[in-house]
Amino acid sequence: MYVPKAMEKYKQAGIEKIVAEAQRQVDEWKKSKQ
């Protein structure tokens, strides 16, 4: 089925974006703590 596969792709892209953003914030926080 086409639609669920597309949704899965978008969901994964969204999760990757969230993880990347969270990682960026952690890096910023680490810098500010030094």
Short mmCIF file of C-alpha atoms in Angstrom, two decimals:
data_model
loop_
_atom_site.label_atom_id
_atom_site.label_comp_id
_atom_site.label_asym_id
_atom_site.label_seq_id
_atom_site.Cartn_x
_atom_site.Cartn_y
_atom_site.Cartn_z
CA MET A 1 0.00 0.00 0.00
CA TYR A 2 1.43 3.35 -1.06
CA VAL A 3 0.11 5.79 1.54
CA PRO A 4 1.31 4.09 4.77
CA LYS A 5 4.78 3.71 3.25
CA ALA A 6 4.87 7.44 2.47
CA MET A 7 3.63 8.21 5.98
CA GLU A 8 6.35 6.00 7.44
CA LYS A 9 8.96 7.91 5.46
CA TYR A 10 7.65 11.27 6.68
CA LYS A 11 7.47 10.00 10.26
CA GLN A 12 11.08 8.81 10.10
CA ALA A 13 12.23 12.11 8.59
CA GLY A 14 10.40 13.95 11.38
CA ILE A 15 12.02 11.80 14.06
CA GLU A 16 15.47 12.33 12.55
CA LYS A 17 14.84 16.08 12.52
CA ILE A 18 13.78 16.02 16.18
CA VAL A 19 16.80 13.93 17.18
CA ALA A 20 19.16 16.26 15.28
CA GLU A 21 17.59 19.29 16.95
CA ALA A 22 17.84 17.70 20.40
CA GLN A 23 21.49 16.82 19.76
CA ARG A 24 22.18 20.40 18.68
CA GLN A 25 20.63 21.74 21.87
CA VAL A 26 22.71 19.35 24.00
CA ASP A 27 25.84 20.56 22.22
CA GLU A 28 24.86 24.19 22.83
CA TRP A 29 24.21 23.40 26.50
CA LYS A 30 27.59 21.68 26.88
CA LYS A 31 29.33 24.72 25.37
CA SER A 32 27.52 27.10 27.72
CA LYS A 33 28.49 24.98 30.76
CA GLN A 34 32.23 25.31 30.09
#
